[in-house]
mmCIF file of C-alpha atoms in Angstrom:
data_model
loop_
_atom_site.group_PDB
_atom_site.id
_atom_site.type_symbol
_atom_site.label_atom_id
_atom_site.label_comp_id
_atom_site.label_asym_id
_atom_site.label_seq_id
_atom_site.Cartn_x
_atom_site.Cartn_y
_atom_site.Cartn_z
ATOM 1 C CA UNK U 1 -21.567 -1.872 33.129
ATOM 2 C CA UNK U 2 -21.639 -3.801 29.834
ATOM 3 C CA UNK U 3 -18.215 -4.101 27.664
ATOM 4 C CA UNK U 4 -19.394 -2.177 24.990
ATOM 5 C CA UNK U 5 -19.791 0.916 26.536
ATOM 6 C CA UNK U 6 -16.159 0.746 28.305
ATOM 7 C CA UNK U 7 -14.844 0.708 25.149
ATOM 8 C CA UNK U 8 -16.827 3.888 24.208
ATOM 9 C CA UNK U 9 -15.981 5.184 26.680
ATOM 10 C CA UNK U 10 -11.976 4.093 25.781
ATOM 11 C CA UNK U 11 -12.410 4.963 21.773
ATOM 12 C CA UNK U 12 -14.186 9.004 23.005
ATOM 13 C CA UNK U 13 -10.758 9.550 25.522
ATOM 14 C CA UNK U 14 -8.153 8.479 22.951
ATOM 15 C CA UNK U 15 -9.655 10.118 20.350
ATOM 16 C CA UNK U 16 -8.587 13.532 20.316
ATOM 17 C CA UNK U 17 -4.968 11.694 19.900
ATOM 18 C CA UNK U 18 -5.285 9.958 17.084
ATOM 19 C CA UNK U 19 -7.735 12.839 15.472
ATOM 20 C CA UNK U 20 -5.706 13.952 12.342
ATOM 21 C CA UNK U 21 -5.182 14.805 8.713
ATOM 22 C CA UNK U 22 -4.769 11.763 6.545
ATOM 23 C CA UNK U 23 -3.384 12.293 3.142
ATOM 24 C CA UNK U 24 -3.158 10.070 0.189
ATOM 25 C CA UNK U 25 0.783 10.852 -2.242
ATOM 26 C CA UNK U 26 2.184 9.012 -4.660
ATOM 27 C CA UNK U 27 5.893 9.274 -4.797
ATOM 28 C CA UNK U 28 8.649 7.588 -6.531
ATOM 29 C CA UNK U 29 12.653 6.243 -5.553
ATOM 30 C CA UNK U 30 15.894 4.573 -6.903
ATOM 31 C CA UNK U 31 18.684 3.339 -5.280
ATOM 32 C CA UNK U 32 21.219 0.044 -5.397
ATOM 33 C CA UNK U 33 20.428 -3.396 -4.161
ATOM 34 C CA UNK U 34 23.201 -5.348 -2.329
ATOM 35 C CA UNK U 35 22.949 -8.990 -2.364
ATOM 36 C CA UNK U 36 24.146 -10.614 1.214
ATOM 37 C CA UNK U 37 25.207 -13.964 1.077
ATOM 38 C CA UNK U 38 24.629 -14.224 -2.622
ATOM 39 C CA UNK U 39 27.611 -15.428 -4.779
ATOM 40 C CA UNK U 40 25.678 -15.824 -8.076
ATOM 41 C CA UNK U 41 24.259 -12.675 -8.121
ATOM 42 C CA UNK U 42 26.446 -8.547 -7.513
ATOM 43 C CA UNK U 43 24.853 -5.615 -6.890
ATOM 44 C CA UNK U 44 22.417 -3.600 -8.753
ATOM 45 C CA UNK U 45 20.165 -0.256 -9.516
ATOM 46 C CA UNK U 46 16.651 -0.177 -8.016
ATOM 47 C CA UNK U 47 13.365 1.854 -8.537
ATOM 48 C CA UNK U 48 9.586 1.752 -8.452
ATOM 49 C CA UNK U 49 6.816 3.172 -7.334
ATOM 50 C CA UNK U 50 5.135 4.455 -3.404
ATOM 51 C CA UNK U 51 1.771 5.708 -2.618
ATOM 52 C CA UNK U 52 1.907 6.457 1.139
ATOM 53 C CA UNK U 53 -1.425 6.654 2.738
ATOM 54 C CA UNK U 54 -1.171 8.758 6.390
ATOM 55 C CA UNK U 55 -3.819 7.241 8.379
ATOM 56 C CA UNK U 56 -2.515 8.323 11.537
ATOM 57 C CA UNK U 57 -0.033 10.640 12.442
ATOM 58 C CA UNK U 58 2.196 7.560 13.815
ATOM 59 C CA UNK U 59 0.879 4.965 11.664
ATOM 60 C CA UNK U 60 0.832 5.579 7.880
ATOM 61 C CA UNK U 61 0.409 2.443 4.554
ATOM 62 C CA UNK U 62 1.968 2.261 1.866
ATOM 63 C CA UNK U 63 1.454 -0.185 -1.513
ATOM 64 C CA UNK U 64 4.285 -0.084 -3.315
ATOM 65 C CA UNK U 65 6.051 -1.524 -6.590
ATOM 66 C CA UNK U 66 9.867 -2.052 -6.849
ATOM 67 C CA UNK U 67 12.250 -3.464 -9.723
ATOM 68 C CA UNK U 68 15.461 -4.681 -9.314
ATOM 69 C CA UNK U 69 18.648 -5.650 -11.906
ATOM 70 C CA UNK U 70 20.624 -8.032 -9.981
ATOM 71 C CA UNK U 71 24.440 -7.582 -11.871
ATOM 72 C CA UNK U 72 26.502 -10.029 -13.690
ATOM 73 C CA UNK U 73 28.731 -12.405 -11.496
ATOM 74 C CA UNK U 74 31.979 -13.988 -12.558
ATOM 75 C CA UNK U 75 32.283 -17.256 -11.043
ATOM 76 C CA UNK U 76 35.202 -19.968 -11.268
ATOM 77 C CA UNK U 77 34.178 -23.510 -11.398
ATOM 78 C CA UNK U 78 37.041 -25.973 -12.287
ATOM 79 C CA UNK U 79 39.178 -23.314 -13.016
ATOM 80 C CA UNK U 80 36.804 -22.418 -15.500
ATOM 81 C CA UNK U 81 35.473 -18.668 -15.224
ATOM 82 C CA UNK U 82 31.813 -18.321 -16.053
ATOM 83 C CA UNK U 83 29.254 -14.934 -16.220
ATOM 84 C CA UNK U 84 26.111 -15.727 -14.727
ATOM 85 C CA UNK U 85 23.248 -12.998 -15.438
ATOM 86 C CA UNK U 86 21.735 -11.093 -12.467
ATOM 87 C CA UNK U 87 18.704 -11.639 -10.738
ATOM 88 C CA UNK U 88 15.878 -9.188 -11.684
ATOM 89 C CA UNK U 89 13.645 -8.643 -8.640
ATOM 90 C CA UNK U 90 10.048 -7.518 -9.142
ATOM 91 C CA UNK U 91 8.002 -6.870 -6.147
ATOM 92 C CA UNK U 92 4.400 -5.746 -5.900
ATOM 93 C CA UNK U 93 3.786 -5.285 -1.923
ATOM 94 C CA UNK U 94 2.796 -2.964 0.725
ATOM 95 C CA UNK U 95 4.661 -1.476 3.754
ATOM 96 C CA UNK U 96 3.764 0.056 7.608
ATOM 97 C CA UNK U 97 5.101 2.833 8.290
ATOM 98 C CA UNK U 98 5.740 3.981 12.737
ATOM 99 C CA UNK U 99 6.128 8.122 11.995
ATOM 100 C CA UNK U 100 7.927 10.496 14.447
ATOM 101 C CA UNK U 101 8.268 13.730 13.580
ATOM 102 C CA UNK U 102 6.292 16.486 12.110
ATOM 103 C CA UNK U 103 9.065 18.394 9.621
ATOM 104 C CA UNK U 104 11.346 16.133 9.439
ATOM 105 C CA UNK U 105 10.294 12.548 10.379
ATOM 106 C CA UNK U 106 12.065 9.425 11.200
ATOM 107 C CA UNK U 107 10.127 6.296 10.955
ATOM 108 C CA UNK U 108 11.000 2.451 10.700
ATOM 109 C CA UNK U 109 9.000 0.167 8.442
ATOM 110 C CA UNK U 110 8.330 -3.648 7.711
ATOM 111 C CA UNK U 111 6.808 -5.064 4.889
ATOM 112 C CA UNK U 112 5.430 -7.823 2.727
ATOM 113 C CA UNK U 113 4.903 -8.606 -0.779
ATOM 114 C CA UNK U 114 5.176 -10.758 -4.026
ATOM 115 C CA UNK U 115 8.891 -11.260 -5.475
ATOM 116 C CA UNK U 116 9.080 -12.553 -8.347
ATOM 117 C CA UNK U 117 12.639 -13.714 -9.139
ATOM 118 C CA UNK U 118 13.990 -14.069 -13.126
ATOM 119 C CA UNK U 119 17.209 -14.939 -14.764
ATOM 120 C CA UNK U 120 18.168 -17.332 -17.050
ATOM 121 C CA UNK U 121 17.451 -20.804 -15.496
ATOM 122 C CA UNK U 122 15.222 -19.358 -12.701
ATOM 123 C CA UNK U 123 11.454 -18.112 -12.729
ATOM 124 C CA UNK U 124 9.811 -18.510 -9.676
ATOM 125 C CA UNK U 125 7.392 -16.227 -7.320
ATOM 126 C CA UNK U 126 7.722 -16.105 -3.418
ATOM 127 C CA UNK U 127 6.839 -14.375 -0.522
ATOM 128 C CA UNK U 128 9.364 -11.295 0.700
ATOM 129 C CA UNK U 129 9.667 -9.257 3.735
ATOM 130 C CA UNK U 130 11.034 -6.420 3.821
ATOM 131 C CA UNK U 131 12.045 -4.081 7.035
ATOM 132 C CA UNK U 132 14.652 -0.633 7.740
ATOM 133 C CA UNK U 133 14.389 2.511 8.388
ATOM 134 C CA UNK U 134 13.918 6.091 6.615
ATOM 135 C CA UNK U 135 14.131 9.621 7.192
ATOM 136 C CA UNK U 136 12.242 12.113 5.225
ATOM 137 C CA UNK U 137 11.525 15.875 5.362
ATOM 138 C CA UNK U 138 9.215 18.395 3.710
ATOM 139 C CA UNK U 139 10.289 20.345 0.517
ATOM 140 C CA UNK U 140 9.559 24.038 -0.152
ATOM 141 C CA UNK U 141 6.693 23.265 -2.348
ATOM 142 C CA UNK U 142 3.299 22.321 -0.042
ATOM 143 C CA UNK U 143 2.881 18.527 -0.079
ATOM 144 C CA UNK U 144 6.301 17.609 -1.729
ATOM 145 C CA UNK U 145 8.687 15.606 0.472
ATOM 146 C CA UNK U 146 12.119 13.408 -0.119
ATOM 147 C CA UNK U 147 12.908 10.633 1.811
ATOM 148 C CA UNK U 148 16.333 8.248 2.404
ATOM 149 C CA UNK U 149 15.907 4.772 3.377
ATOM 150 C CA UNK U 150 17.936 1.462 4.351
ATOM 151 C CA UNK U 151 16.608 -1.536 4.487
ATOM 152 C CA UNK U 152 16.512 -5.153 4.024
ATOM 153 C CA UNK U 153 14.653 -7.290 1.353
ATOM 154 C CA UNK U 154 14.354 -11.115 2.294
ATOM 155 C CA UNK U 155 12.927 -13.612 -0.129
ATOM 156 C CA UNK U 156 11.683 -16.890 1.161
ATOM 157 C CA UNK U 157 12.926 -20.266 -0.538
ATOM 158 C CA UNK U 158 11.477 -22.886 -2.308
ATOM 159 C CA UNK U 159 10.656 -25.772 -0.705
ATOM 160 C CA UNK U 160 13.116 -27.488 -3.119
ATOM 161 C CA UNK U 161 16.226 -25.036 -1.890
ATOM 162 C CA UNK U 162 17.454 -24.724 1.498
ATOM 163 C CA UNK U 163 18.266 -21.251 1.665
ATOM 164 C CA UNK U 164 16.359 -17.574 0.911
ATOM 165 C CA UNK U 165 17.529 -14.763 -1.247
ATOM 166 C CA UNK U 166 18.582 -11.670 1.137
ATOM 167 C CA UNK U 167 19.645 -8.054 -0.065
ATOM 168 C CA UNK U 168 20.081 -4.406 1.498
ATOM 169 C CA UNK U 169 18.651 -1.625 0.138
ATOM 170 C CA UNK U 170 20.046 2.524 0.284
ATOM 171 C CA UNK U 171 16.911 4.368 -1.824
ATOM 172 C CA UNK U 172 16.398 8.166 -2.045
ATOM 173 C CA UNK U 173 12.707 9.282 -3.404
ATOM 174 C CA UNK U 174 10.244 12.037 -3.184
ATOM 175 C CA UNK U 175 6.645 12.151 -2.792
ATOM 176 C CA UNK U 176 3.989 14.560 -3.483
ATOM 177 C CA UNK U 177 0.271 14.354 -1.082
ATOM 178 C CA UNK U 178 -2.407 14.936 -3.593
ATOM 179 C CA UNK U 179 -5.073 14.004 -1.500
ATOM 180 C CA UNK U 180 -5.626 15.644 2.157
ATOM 181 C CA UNK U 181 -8.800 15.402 4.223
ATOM 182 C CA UNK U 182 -9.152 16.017 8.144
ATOM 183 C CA UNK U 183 -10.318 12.711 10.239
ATOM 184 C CA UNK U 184 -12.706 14.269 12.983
#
């Protein structure tokens, strides 16, 4: 039997699994960023922007924006004590999202996207990966939900610099699915 129809045959039994509702939201968070291993730069509020896009009832997208205000950093140098500024993190990206759950779901994600990184003496663009998990659960109101994640936010280096830029993330959100139409 030729290929094509075994994997007719495959796509016609699975299906009725993956046969669903997809919806489109838009939905919005804040939280702190933690730098690890980052002595120049302290801890600082978070927030941006999430449309998830359900494509599957395991599998949903979701393009995101993010901005981050790294905090001021004392450092001694020569017994000298200087405030450097914070890094500001601005990310335009998109994550993947493994649901379980119906009500209340638990899911792990991983991510990439465009950091750009900007303080005083630094303005340079590179390639971040982000990965964690989250929990969310529906609201009252049909189509609202709030979510909680943790995560982790790692910025590739320069060729010129021998390390990457690493920092946790706690976020809390809500989203709101304007969009719902049934996959057959």
């Amino acid at each position: 039997m030729k290929r094509w129809i075994w994997i007719a045959l495959a796509a016609l039994a699975v299906s009725p699994a993956i046969s669903s509702a997809a919806t489109v939201g838009v939905g919005v968070f804040g939280g702190t960023s933690i730098p690890i291993v980052q002595e120049d730069n302290d801890r600082g509020p978070m927030y941006g922007l999430r449309v998830p896009i359900n494509l599957t009832p395991i599998v949903s997208i979701e393009p995101y924006y993010g901005s981050t205000q790294g905090g001021d950093k004392n450092e001694t140098v020569a017994g000298v004590t200087y405030t450097r500024a914070g890094i500001d993190n601005t990310a335009f990206g998109v994550h993947v999202l493994f649901m379980f759950g119906t009500g209340v779901q638990f899911y792990p994600f991983v991510g990439l996207a465009s950091n750009h990184l900007k303080r005083d003496g630094l303005d340079e663009s590179q390639t971040g990966y982000d990965f964690g998990l989250g929990f969310g659960f529906k609201l009252p109101v049909v189509g609202l939900s709030a979510h909680a994640r943790g995560g982790a936010n790692i910025v590739t280096s320069p060729a010129s610099s021998e390390t990457s830029r690493k920092w946790g993330e706690i976020t809390l959100g809500v989203s709101y699915n304007f969009y719902h139409s049934v996959i057959p």
